[in-house]
Each structure stands twice: as C-alpha cells, then as structure tokens.
Amino acid sequence: MAKMQKDQPGIEKTAWFRQEYLAEWIVDTDKLLYKFSDNNLIDKLPLDKDQYTYILGMDLGYNDATTFCVGAYSQNDPTLYIVYSYGKSQMLLDNIVTEIDKIKKLFPIAFYIIDSASKHVVEDLRYRTRIPFQAATKTDKLQTIHMLNNDLQTSRIKIFPSNFELIDQLRSLLIDDSNPQDPREVPSQKNDFADSFLYTWRKSMHYLSRPIELKPKLTANEMADQLFEKARSKFNNRDKDPTKIFFE
C-alpha cells in the first residue's frame, strides 16, 4: 500500500482505494462521469517535445462532430498529456483528411486510433492517407472510464486549457446510476470529444514510464554563470592539488 501511495500520489483519495484498502464503505454521490478537476490542467509539456510519443484518437460522426484528440506520453514521465483536440460536425472525407494532415505537421503521430463503426469511411481514409489506422477498443466503456478516472484523480492526466470543448464535456457528462446494477451514460449527451479522449488514453502506455528528476532549463546567461562559477572554483582550488593542471 505504501508503495502505491508513493508511486501514485493522491491515490488514497480515490473511491476504489478507500474501499479496497482502507475498508471504507464508499457511496460516491458525484454524478459526473469523468472526475476531471482544475488539478488536471497544465500549460506546457515538462520535457522537450521530441521526448514524447504522440497518439491521435478519432471519433467519427456527421451530425455529431468528428473529433480528434492528440495525447503525448514519455518513457521518463508517467503522465498522459492532452496537447490538442478539435471537432466539427458535417465533416466530409476531404475535410477529415485535411485535418489529419494538419495534425501530422504539428505532431509526429506514432499511433492513429479510430472509431471503426463506419467501416467504409475508415477504409477510404486508409486508402487516401496510407495511414495504418487501428480500431478503437470500445468494450467495457464504463469500466474503462472508471480506470481513467483514477489517472485523473492522481494527476496522471494533464490537459492543455486550450482544449476547452473537451474540458467542457469532461465537466458536464453525467452517469445514470438509477439502476446500480446497470449504470449507464445519460443518453442524448454530446460525448464526441470525450470519446476521442478515451480512445487516446486507452492506447497510451504512460503507466509503463519511470519518472526522472526534471532539472529546470537554464537560460544562456544562467549557463554562462554556471560555467564561470565552475571555472572560478577550479582556479581557487588550484594549489590544493599541484598535480592537476588548471587549463585542460
């Protein structure tokens, strides 16, 4: 238990941990489907952009929006970052291809995950783009969201504030638990952004990452000061070991 709390700070606040490990009887009265909070917001990636693996999750629609969600994870940071999302209704195939091309220019996408309900659309996209789309796993959706919520509550998911439509859905989607044996999403809610986010999270492997100590990036002046201090220290200590040459 102590190792879990050390590896996942804040996990002791989650409902499943309190019930399974602290033997508390938990009745979660929060009707929100996703346990998103302001703690899940972040302004920028903590590592260089090229240290991340990027995933594009897509939820296809027509009257409902077709949505795109880009997530980033690193082998040195056990957090999934949502760096980009976009959605629009009545998108034609050409519009979808154009948006994918735009995203490819912004991020080096490694995995493309797509809702394969419209199989002919997916096949047309494969033919036009030559991209090896992977079908999104859609089974056990509520159980999957339950696991995702643990990442939200332990801050293992961070979202750029610019993803305001996704954030709006995460703040508003409700669960109908009137039948405790068969909880469901409240029907008629728009969940297109949330679904592409879910596909992205499901593919991410941030949970395999091992954190490293993140050292702040130095400015040019700070680097110069650091080199000067190192040289001065070496000069001041030159007489302590006459076998060492100062100018190497």
mmCIF file of C-alpha atoms in Angstrom:
data_model
loop_
_atom_site.group_PDB
_atom_site.id
_atom_site.type_symbol
_atom_site.label_atom_id
_atom_site.label_comp_id
_atom_site.label_asym_id
_atom_site.label_seq_id
_atom_site.Cartn_x
_atom_site.Cartn_y
_atom_site.Cartn_z
ATOM 1 C CA MET A 1 0.000 0.000 0.000
ATOM 2 C CA ALA A 2 2.802 2.426 0.894
ATOM 3 C CA LYS A 3 4.486 1.790 -2.467
ATOM 4 C CA MET A 4 1.226 2.538 -4.304
ATOM 5 C CA GLN A 5 0.867 5.817 -2.412
ATOM 6 C CA LYS A 6 4.481 6.732 -3.192
ATOM 7 C CA ASP A 7 4.201 5.843 -6.896
ATOM 8 C CA GLN A 8 0.767 7.471 -7.335
ATOM 9 C CA PRO A 9 0.412 10.489 -5.015
ATOM 10 C CA GLY A 10 -3.219 11.178 -4.172
ATOM 11 C CA ILE A 11 -4.383 7.637 -4.875
ATOM 12 C CA GLU A 12 -5.628 7.348 -1.289
ATOM 13 C CA LYS A 13 -8.343 9.884 -2.194
ATOM 14 C CA THR A 14 -9.888 7.701 -4.879
ATOM 15 C CA ALA A 15 -13.068 5.785 -4.150
ATOM 16 C CA TRP A 16 -11.735 2.361 -5.146
ATOM 17 C CA PHE A 17 -8.585 2.692 -2.977
ATOM 18 C CA ARG A 18 -10.574 3.763 0.069
ATOM 19 C CA GLN A 19 -12.989 0.868 -0.412
ATOM 20 C CA GLU A 20 -10.436 -1.851 -1.309
ATOM 21 C CA TYR A 21 -7.544 -0.897 1.000
ATOM 22 C CA LEU A 22 -8.994 1.218 3.804
ATOM 23 C CA ALA A 23 -12.169 -0.889 4.211
ATOM 24 C CA GLU A 24 -14.387 2.188 3.983
ATOM 25 C CA TRP A 25 -17.909 1.922 2.639
ATOM 26 C CA ILE A 26 -17.936 4.473 -0.163
ATOM 27 C CA VAL A 27 -21.069 5.905 -1.686
ATOM 28 C CA ASP A 28 -19.940 8.242 -4.444
ATOM 29 C CA THR A 29 -22.730 10.779 -4.891
ATOM 30 C CA ASP A 30 -20.906 12.661 -7.635
ATOM 31 C CA LYS A 31 -22.891 12.145 -10.821
ATOM 32 C CA LEU A 32 -20.121 13.283 -13.125
ATOM 33 C CA LEU A 33 -18.955 10.574 -15.483
ATOM 34 C CA TYR A 34 -15.381 11.909 -15.596
ATOM 35 C CA LYS A 35 -13.606 13.015 -12.400
ATOM 36 C CA PHE A 36 -11.891 15.978 -14.011
ATOM 37 C CA SER A 37 -10.725 18.957 -11.946
ATOM 38 C CA ASP A 38 -8.508 22.013 -12.300
ATOM 39 C CA ASN A 39 -5.648 19.873 -10.978
ATOM 40 C CA ASN A 40 -5.640 18.220 -14.408
ATOM 41 C CA LEU A 41 -4.718 21.432 -16.227
ATOM 42 C CA ILE A 42 -1.194 22.264 -17.380
ATOM 43 C CA ASP A 43 0.184 24.965 -19.659
ATOM 44 C CA LYS A 44 3.113 23.182 -21.292
ATOM 45 C CA LEU A 45 4.985 19.905 -21.534
ATOM 46 C CA PRO A 46 7.649 19.479 -18.832
ATOM 47 C CA LEU A 47 10.090 17.770 -21.240
ATOM 48 C CA ASP A 48 11.226 18.654 -24.744
ATOM 49 C CA LYS A 49 8.582 17.971 -27.368
ATOM 50 C CA ASP A 50 10.712 15.342 -29.120
ATOM 51 C CA GLN A 51 10.866 13.186 -25.976
ATOM 52 C CA TYR A 52 7.201 12.207 -26.304
ATOM 53 C CA THR A 53 5.271 9.584 -28.223
ATOM 54 C CA TYR A 54 2.108 11.008 -29.789
ATOM 55 C CA ILE A 55 -1.277 9.335 -30.242
ATOM 56 C CA LEU A 56 -4.192 10.590 -32.329
ATOM 57 C CA GLY A 57 -7.624 9.359 -31.251
ATOM 58 C CA MET A 58 -10.555 9.977 -33.609
ATOM 59 C CA ASP A 59 -14.309 9.663 -33.129
ATOM 60 C CA LEU A 60 -16.199 9.761 -36.419
ATOM 61 C CA GLY A 61 -19.551 11.485 -36.802
ATOM 62 C CA TYR A 62 -21.561 13.601 -39.182
ATOM 63 C CA ASN A 63 -24.469 15.271 -37.420
ATOM 64 C CA ASP A 64 -22.417 14.826 -34.259
ATOM 65 C CA ALA A 65 -18.915 16.193 -34.518
ATOM 66 C CA THR A 66 -15.980 14.225 -35.847
ATOM 67 C CA THR A 67 -13.396 14.784 -33.133
ATOM 68 C CA PHE A 68 -9.622 14.497 -32.915
ATOM 69 C CA CYS A 69 -7.603 14.185 -29.708
ATOM 70 C CA VAL A 70 -3.786 14.142 -29.512
ATOM 71 C CA GLY A 71 -2.107 12.754 -26.430
ATOM 72 C CA ALA A 72 1.607 12.636 -25.573
ATOM 73 C CA TYR A 73 3.491 10.361 -23.193
ATOM 74 C CA SER A 74 7.175 9.780 -22.432
ATOM 75 C CA GLN A 75 9.181 6.875 -21.059
ATOM 76 C CA ASN A 76 10.505 9.285 -18.421
ATOM 77 C CA ASP A 77 7.199 10.777 -17.274
ATOM 78 C CA PRO A 78 4.230 8.642 -16.097
ATOM 79 C CA THR A 79 1.658 11.200 -17.220
ATOM 80 C CA LEU A 80 -0.505 11.450 -20.337
ATOM 81 C CA TYR A 81 -0.712 14.987 -21.728
ATOM 82 C CA ILE A 82 -3.611 16.061 -23.935
ATOM 83 C CA VAL A 83 -1.994 18.646 -26.174
ATOM 84 C CA TYR A 84 -4.571 19.151 -28.918
ATOM 85 C CA SER A 85 -8.216 18.487 -29.736
ATOM 86 C CA TYR A 86 -10.567 19.582 -32.468
ATOM 87 C CA GLY A 87 -14.049 18.739 -33.615
ATOM 88 C CA LYS A 88 -16.575 19.761 -36.218
ATOM 89 C CA SER A 89 -19.918 18.425 -37.411
ATOM 90 C CA GLN A 90 -20.748 17.551 -41.021
ATOM 91 C CA MET A 91 -17.136 16.951 -41.948
ATOM 92 C CA LEU A 92 -16.681 15.354 -45.358
ATOM 93 C CA LEU A 93 -13.935 12.847 -46.073
ATOM 94 C CA ASP A 94 -11.759 15.548 -47.655
ATOM 95 C CA ASN A 95 -12.162 17.702 -44.547
ATOM 96 C CA ILE A 96 -11.084 14.817 -42.303
ATOM 97 C CA VAL A 97 -8.004 14.134 -44.445
ATOM 98 C CA THR A 98 -7.101 17.837 -44.351
ATOM 99 C CA GLU A 99 -7.351 17.894 -40.544
ATOM 100 C CA ILE A 100 -5.211 14.755 -40.241
ATOM 101 C CA ASP A 101 -2.566 16.343 -42.477
ATOM 102 C CA LYS A 102 -2.633 19.450 -40.297
ATOM 103 C CA ILE A 103 -2.151 17.395 -37.141
ATOM 104 C CA LYS A 104 0.707 15.421 -38.712
ATOM 105 C CA LYS A 105 2.546 18.691 -39.337
ATOM 106 C CA LEU A 106 2.104 19.704 -35.702
ATOM 107 C CA PHE A 107 2.976 16.382 -34.063
ATOM 108 C CA PRO A 108 4.928 13.255 -35.103
ATOM 109 C CA ILE A 109 1.994 10.868 -34.613
ATOM 110 C CA ALA A 110 3.052 7.292 -33.808
ATOM 111 C CA PHE A 111 -0.400 5.724 -33.369
ATOM 112 C CA TYR A 112 -3.701 6.507 -35.089
ATOM 113 C CA ILE A 113 -6.750 5.174 -33.216
ATOM 114 C CA ILE A 114 -10.156 5.487 -34.855
ATOM 115 C CA ASP A 115 -13.761 4.601 -34.126
ATOM 116 C CA SER A 116 -14.327 1.885 -36.714
ATOM 117 C CA ALA A 117 -18.145 1.840 -36.588
ATOM 118 C CA SER A 118 -18.238 3.369 -40.088
ATOM 119 C CA LYS A 119 -16.022 0.751 -41.708
ATOM 120 C CA HIS A 120 -16.315 2.130 -45.248
ATOM 121 C CA VAL A 121 -15.188 5.586 -44.059
ATOM 122 C CA VAL A 122 -12.193 4.087 -42.266
ATOM 123 C CA GLU A 123 -11.221 2.080 -45.353
ATOM 124 C CA ASP A 124 -11.500 5.180 -47.541
ATOM 125 C CA LEU A 125 -9.282 7.068 -45.091
ATOM 126 C CA ARG A 126 -6.721 4.254 -45.125
ATOM 127 C CA TYR A 127 -6.671 4.311 -48.925
ATOM 128 C CA ARG A 128 -6.335 8.093 -49.178
ATOM 129 C CA THR A 129 -3.785 8.647 -46.433
ATOM 130 C CA ARG A 130 -1.870 5.328 -46.384
ATOM 131 C CA ILE A 131 -2.111 5.531 -42.586
ATOM 132 C CA PRO A 132 -2.400 2.219 -40.663
ATOM 133 C CA PHE A 133 -5.385 3.208 -38.515
ATOM 134 C CA GLN A 134 -6.081 0.968 -35.525
ATOM 135 C CA ALA A 135 -9.658 0.276 -34.478
ATOM 136 C CA ALA A 136 -10.543 1.808 -31.123
ATOM 137 C CA THR A 137 -11.372 -0.669 -28.376
ATOM 138 C CA LYS A 138 -14.905 0.115 -27.256
ATOM 139 C CA THR A 139 -15.786 -2.742 -24.900
ATOM 140 C CA ASP A 140 -16.471 -2.234 -21.175
ATOM 141 C CA LYS A 141 -16.706 1.522 -21.633
ATOM 142 C CA LEU A 142 -17.822 2.465 -18.118
ATOM 143 C CA GLN A 143 -15.226 0.197 -16.516
ATOM 144 C CA THR A 144 -12.590 1.793 -18.728
ATOM 145 C CA ILE A 145 -13.744 5.277 -17.697
ATOM 146 C CA HIS A 146 -13.553 4.152 -14.063
ATOM 147 C CA MET A 147 -9.863 3.264 -14.580
ATOM 148 C CA LEU A 148 -9.242 6.518 -16.471
ATOM 149 C CA ASN A 149 -10.755 8.434 -13.555
ATOM 150 C CA ASN A 150 -8.041 7.097 -11.268
ATOM 151 C CA ASP A 151 -5.497 8.717 -13.576
ATOM 152 C CA LEU A 152 -7.471 11.961 -13.433
ATOM 153 C CA GLN A 153 -7.706 11.895 -9.645
ATOM 154 C CA THR A 154 -3.992 11.140 -9.219
ATOM 155 C CA SER A 155 -2.980 13.782 -11.798
ATOM 156 C CA ARG A 156 -1.634 11.191 -14.227
ATOM 157 C CA ILE A 157 -3.573 13.012 -16.947
ATOM 158 C CA LYS A 158 -2.855 16.653 -17.746
ATOM 159 C CA ILE A 159 -4.764 18.708 -20.305
ATOM 160 C CA PHE A 160 -3.825 21.966 -22.014
ATOM 161 C CA PRO A 161 -6.513 24.618 -21.247
ATOM 162 C CA SER A 162 -6.840 25.321 -24.987
ATOM 163 C CA ASN A 163 -8.853 22.091 -25.264
ATOM 164 C CA PHE A 164 -11.904 23.924 -23.970
ATOM 165 C CA GLU A 165 -14.557 21.850 -25.782
ATOM 166 C CA LEU A 166 -13.103 18.626 -24.424
ATOM 167 C CA ILE A 167 -12.866 20.155 -20.951
ATOM 168 C CA ASP A 168 -16.488 21.326 -21.156
ATOM 169 C CA GLN A 169 -17.616 17.763 -21.847
ATOM 170 C CA LEU A 170 -15.493 16.298 -19.066
ATOM 171 C CA ARG A 171 -17.023 18.820 -16.663
ATOM 172 C CA SER A 172 -20.611 18.116 -17.712
ATOM 173 C CA LEU A 173 -21.118 14.485 -18.787
ATOM 174 C CA LEU A 174 -23.297 12.621 -16.296
ATOM 175 C CA ILE A 175 -23.825 8.998 -15.351
ATOM 176 C CA ASP A 176 -27.252 7.480 -14.779
ATOM 177 C CA ASP A 177 -26.922 5.164 -11.784
ATOM 178 C CA SER A 178 -30.627 4.900 -11.002
ATOM 179 C CA ASN A 179 -30.134 1.174 -11.529
ATOM 180 C CA PRO A 180 -26.954 0.399 -9.532
ATOM 181 C CA GLN A 181 -26.656 -2.955 -11.295
ATOM 182 C CA ASP A 182 -26.598 -1.321 -14.715
ATOM 183 C CA PRO A 183 -25.172 2.218 -14.635
ATOM 184 C CA ARG A 184 -25.152 3.999 -17.999
ATOM 185 C CA GLU A 185 -24.190 7.254 -19.597
ATOM 186 C CA VAL A 186 -27.073 9.690 -19.541
ATOM 187 C CA PRO A 187 -28.472 9.478 -23.090
ATOM 188 C CA SER A 188 -28.598 12.436 -25.504
ATOM 189 C CA GLN A 189 -25.431 13.994 -24.037
ATOM 190 C CA LYS A 190 -22.754 15.029 -26.510
ATOM 191 C CA ASN A 191 -19.734 12.877 -25.774
ATOM 192 C CA ASP A 192 -17.767 13.050 -29.046
ATOM 193 C CA PHE A 193 -14.745 14.909 -27.628
ATOM 194 C CA ALA A 194 -14.734 12.703 -24.539
ATOM 195 C CA ASP A 195 -14.826 9.547 -26.678
ATOM 196 C CA SER A 196 -11.793 10.502 -28.768
ATOM 197 C CA PHE A 197 -10.027 11.372 -25.491
ATOM 198 C CA LEU A 198 -10.943 7.928 -24.145
ATOM 199 C CA TYR A 199 -9.528 6.193 -27.243
ATOM 200 C CA THR A 200 -6.281 8.140 -26.854
ATOM 201 C CA TRP A 201 -5.974 7.297 -23.155
ATOM 202 C CA ARG A 202 -6.692 3.632 -23.791
ATOM 203 C CA LYS A 203 -3.787 3.386 -26.255
ATOM 204 C CA SER A 204 -1.332 5.360 -24.124
ATOM 205 C CA MET A 205 1.425 3.499 -22.263
ATOM 206 C CA HIS A 206 2.325 6.246 -19.798
ATOM 207 C CA TYR A 207 1.755 3.778 -16.969
ATOM 208 C CA LEU A 208 4.980 1.973 -18.013
ATOM 209 C CA SER A 209 7.048 5.139 -17.666
ATOM 210 C CA ARG A 210 9.504 5.790 -14.881
ATOM 211 C CA PRO A 211 9.840 9.386 -13.670
ATOM 212 C CA ILE A 212 13.162 11.170 -13.689
ATOM 213 C CA GLU A 213 14.177 14.273 -11.786
ATOM 214 C CA LEU A 214 13.302 17.181 -14.047
ATOM 215 C CA LYS A 215 16.005 19.836 -13.934
ATOM 216 C CA PRO A 216 14.905 23.342 -14.936
ATOM 217 C CA LYS A 217 16.144 24.556 -18.293
ATOM 218 C CA LEU A 218 18.852 27.211 -17.985
ATOM 219 C CA THR A 219 18.902 30.418 -19.963
ATOM 220 C CA ALA A 220 22.061 31.402 -21.862
ATOM 221 C CA ASN A 221 23.034 33.797 -19.053
ATOM 222 C CA GLU A 222 22.439 31.147 -16.388
ATOM 223 C CA MET A 223 24.589 28.659 -18.317
ATOM 224 C CA ALA A 224 27.362 31.263 -18.614
ATOM 225 C CA ASP A 225 27.153 31.977 -14.861
ATOM 226 C CA GLN A 226 27.318 28.249 -14.119
ATOM 227 C CA LEU A 227 30.423 27.792 -16.285
ATOM 228 C CA PHE A 228 32.056 30.851 -14.706
ATOM 229 C CA GLU A 229 31.439 29.544 -11.178
ATOM 230 C CA LYS A 230 32.854 26.151 -12.148
ATOM 231 C CA ALA A 231 35.999 27.772 -13.589
ATOM 232 C CA ARG A 232 36.427 30.078 -10.589
ATOM 233 C CA SER A 233 36.091 27.176 -8.166
ATOM 234 C CA LYS A 234 38.675 25.238 -10.108
ATOM 235 C CA PHE A 235 41.042 28.222 -10.119
ATOM 236 C CA ASN A 236 40.648 28.832 -6.371
ATOM 237 C CA ASN A 237 41.476 25.193 -5.661
ATOM 238 C CA ARG A 238 44.468 25.005 -7.995
ATOM 239 C CA ASP A 239 47.058 24.968 -5.158
ATOM 240 C CA LYS A 240 45.386 22.151 -3.234
ATOM 241 C CA ASP A 241 46.471 19.553 -5.753
ATOM 242 C CA PRO A 242 49.592 20.640 -7.675
ATOM 243 C CA THR A 243 49.407 17.523 -9.846
ATOM 244 C CA LYS A 244 46.338 18.923 -11.593
ATOM 245 C CA ILE A 245 46.661 21.409 -14.408
ATOM 246 C CA PHE A 246 44.244 24.290 -14.350
ATOM 247 C CA PHE A 247 43.999 24.837 -18.081
ATOM 248 C CA GLU A 248 42.963 21.483 -19.549
#
